[in-house]
Short mmCIF file of C-alpha atoms in Angstrom, two decimals:
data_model
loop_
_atom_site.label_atom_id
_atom_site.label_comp_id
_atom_site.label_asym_id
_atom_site.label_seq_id
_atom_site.Cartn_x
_atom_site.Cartn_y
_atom_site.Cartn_z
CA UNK A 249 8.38 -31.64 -25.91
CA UNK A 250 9.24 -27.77 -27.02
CA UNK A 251 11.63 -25.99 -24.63
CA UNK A 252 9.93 -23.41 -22.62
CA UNK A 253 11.04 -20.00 -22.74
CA UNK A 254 10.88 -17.87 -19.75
CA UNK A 255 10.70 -14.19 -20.40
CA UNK A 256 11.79 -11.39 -18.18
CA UNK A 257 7.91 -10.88 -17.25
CA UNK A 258 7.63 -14.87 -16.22
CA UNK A 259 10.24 -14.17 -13.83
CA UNK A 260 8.77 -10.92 -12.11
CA UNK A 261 5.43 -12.07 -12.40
CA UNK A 262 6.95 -15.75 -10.14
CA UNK A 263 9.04 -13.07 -7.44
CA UNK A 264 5.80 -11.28 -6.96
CA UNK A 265 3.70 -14.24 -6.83
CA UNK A 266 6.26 -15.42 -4.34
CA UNK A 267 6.37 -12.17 -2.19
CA UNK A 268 2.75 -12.28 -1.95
CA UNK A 269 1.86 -15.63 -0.62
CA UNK A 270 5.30 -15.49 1.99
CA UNK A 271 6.71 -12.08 1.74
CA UNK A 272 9.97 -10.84 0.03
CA UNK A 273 12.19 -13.49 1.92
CA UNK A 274 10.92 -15.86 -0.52
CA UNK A 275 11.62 -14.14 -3.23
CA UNK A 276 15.03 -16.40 -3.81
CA UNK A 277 16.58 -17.58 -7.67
CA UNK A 278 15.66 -21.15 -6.25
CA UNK A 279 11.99 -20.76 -5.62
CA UNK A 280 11.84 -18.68 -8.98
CA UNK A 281 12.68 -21.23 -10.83
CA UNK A 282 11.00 -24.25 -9.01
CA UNK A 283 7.90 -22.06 -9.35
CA UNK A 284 8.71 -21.70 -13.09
CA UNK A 285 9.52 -25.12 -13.69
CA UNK A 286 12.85 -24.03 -14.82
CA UNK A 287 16.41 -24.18 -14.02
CA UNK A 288 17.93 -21.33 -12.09
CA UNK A 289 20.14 -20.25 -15.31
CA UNK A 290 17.26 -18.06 -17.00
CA UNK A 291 16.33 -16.61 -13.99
CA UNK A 292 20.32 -15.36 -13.52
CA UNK A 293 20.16 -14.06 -16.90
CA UNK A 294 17.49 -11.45 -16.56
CA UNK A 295 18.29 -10.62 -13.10
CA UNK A 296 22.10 -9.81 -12.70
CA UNK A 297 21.05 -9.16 -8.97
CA UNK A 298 18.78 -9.74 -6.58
CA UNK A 299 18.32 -6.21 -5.39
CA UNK A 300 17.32 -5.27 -8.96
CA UNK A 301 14.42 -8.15 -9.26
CA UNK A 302 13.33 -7.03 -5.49
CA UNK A 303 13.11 -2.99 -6.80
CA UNK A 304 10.70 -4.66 -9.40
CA UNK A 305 8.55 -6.48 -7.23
CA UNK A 306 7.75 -3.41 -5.04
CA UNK A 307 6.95 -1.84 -8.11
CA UNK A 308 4.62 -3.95 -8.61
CA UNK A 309 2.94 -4.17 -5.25
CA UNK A 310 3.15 -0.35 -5.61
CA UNK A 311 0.84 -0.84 -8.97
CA UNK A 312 -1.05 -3.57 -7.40
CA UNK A 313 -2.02 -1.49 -4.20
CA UNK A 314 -2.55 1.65 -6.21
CA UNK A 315 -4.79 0.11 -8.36
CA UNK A 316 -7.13 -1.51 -5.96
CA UNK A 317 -7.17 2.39 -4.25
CA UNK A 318 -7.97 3.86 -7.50
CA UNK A 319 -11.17 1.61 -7.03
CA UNK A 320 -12.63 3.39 -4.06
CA UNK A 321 -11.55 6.89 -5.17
CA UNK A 322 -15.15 8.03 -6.63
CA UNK A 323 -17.80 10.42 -5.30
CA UNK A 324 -18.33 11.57 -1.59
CA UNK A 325 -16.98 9.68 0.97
CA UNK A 326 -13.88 8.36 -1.03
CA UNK A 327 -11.44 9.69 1.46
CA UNK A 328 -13.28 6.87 3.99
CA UNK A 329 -13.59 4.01 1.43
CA UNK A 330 -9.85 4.56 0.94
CA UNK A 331 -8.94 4.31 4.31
CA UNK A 332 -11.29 1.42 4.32
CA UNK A 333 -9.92 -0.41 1.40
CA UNK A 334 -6.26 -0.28 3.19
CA UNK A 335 -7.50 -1.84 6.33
CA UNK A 336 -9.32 -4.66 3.80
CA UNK A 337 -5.54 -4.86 2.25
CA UNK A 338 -4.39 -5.68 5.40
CA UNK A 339 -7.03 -8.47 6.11
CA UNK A 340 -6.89 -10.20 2.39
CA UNK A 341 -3.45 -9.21 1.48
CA UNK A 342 -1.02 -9.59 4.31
CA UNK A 343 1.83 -9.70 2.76
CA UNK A 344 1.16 -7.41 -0.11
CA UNK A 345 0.19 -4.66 2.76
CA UNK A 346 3.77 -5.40 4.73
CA UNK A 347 5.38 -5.33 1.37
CA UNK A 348 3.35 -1.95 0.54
CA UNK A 349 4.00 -0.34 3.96
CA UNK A 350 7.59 -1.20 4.01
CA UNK A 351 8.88 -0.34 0.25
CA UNK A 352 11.74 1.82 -0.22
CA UNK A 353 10.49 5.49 -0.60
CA UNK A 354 13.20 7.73 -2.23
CA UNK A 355 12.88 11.31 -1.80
CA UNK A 356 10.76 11.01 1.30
CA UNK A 357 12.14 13.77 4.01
CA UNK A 358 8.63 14.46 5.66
CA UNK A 359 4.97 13.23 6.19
CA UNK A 360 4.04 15.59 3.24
CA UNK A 361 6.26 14.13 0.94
CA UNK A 362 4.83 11.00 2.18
CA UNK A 363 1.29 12.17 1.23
CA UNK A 364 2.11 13.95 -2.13
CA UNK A 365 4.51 10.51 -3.33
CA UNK A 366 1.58 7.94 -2.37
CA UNK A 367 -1.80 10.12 -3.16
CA UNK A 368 -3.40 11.20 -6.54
CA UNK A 369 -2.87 14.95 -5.90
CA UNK A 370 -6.86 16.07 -6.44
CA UNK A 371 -7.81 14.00 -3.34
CA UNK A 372 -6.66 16.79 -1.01
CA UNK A 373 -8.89 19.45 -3.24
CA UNK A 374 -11.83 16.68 -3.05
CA UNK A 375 -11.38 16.31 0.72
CA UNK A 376 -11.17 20.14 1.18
CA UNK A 377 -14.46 20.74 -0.94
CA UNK A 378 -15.90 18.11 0.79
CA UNK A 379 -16.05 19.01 4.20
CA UNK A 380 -15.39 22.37 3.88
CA UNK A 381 -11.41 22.63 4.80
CA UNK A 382 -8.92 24.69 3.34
CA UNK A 383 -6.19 22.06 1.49
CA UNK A 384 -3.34 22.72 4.50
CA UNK A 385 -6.28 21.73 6.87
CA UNK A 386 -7.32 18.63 4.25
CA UNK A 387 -3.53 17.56 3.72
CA UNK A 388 -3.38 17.24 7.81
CA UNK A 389 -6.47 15.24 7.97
CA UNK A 390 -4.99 12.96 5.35
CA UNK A 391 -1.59 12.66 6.96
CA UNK A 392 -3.42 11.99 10.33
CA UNK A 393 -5.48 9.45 8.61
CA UNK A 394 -2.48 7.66 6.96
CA UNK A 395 -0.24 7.40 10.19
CA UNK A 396 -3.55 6.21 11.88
CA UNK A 397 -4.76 3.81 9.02
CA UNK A 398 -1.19 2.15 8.47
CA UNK A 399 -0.52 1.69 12.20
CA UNK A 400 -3.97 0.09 12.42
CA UNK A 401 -2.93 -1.78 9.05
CA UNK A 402 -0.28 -3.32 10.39
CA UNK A 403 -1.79 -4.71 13.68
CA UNK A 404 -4.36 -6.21 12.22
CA UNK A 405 -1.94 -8.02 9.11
CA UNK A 406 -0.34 -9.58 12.35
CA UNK A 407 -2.55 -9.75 14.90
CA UNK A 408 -3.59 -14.05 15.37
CA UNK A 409 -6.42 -15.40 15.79
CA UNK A 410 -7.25 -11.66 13.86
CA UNK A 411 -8.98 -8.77 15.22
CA UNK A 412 -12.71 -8.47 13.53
CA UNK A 413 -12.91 -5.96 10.73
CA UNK A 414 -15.65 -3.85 12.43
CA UNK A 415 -13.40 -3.44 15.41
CA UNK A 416 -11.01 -2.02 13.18
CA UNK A 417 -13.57 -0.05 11.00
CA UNK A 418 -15.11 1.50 14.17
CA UNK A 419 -11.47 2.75 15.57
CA UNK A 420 -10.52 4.01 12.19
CA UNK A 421 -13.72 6.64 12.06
CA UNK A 422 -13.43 7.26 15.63
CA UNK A 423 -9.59 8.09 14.64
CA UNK A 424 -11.13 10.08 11.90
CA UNK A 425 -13.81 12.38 13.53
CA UNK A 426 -11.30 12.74 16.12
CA UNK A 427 -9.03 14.69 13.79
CA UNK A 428 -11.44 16.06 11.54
CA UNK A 429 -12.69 17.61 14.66
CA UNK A 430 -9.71 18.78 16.15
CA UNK A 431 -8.63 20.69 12.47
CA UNK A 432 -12.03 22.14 12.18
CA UNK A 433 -11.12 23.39 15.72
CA UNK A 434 -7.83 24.87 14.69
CA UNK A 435 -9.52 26.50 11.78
CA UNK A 436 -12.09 28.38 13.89
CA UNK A 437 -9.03 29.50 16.10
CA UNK A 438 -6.84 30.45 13.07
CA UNK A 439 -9.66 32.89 11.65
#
């Protein structure tokens, strides 16, 4: 029988595999290789530490979670099916959302930097045109919406038996005409 060989990709493509079904506490040389069939030897020689291997996998759920966003940003009402498609994260992708939510952020020293490092930059400009904001007012809504929607992420990824997905659905746009409200307010009063 041919020797396998285990590439570099193998190896990241088993840690996130891992980190996805049981979070990044599994992600361990020994459970690499039992999931690759292999010996822990190749793994050691693409990853010269663990820290390293663990900066790739939240890549990846970075890529993973951006690209299922990218999905729902289309057309009017993206802003909601965004904030919708992170609560359905939470619900089919527990771990990937924890993994998400908690990834090292570098260069983060406020909630806009927050918004401008995870956000395609035209979604404030959509929002604004949308419903008639200026982008300062949009770029609250969305930081409002992203505390909001990540808080209510992260009960419901942990929440047993669960918490029903309208429940969740009806707080989040009760969350959201609540603030949209409330900067439309400050708008009038700002004029």
């Amino acid at each position: 029988m041919p020797k396998q060989t285990i590439t570099k990709e193998m190896v990241v493509d088993a840690a996130f595999q891992l980190a996805r079904e049981g979070g990044m506490e599994q992600v361990l040389v020994k459970n690499i290789a039992a999931r690759l069939g292999c010996s822990v030897q190749p793994i050691y020689s693409y990853c010269q530490n663990m820290e390293g291997l663990r900066r790739e996998v939240y890549a990846r759920v970075r890529a993973f979670v951006r690209e299922r966003f990218t999905r729902e940003e289309c057309g009017p009402g993206s802003f909601q099916a965004i904030g919708r498609a992170c609560v359905r994260l939470a619900q089919e992708e527990p771990q990937l959302f924890k993994l998400f939510i908690l990834c090292p952020r570098e260069g983060v020293a406020s909630l806009d930097d927050l918004c401008l490092s995870e956000s395609d930059p035209r979604l404030e400009g959509a929002i604004a045109g949308e419903l008639g904001l200026s982008e300062e007012a949009a770029r609250r809504l969305h930081i409002n919406m992203i505390v909001y929607t990540v808080g209510l992420g992260a009960i419901f990824s942990t929440a047993t038996p669960g918490i029903p997905a309208e429940d969740i659905f009806s707080w989040q746009s009760g969350a959201y005409e609540a603030f949209l409200t409330q900067i439309k307010g400050e708008n009038r009063h700002d004029t």
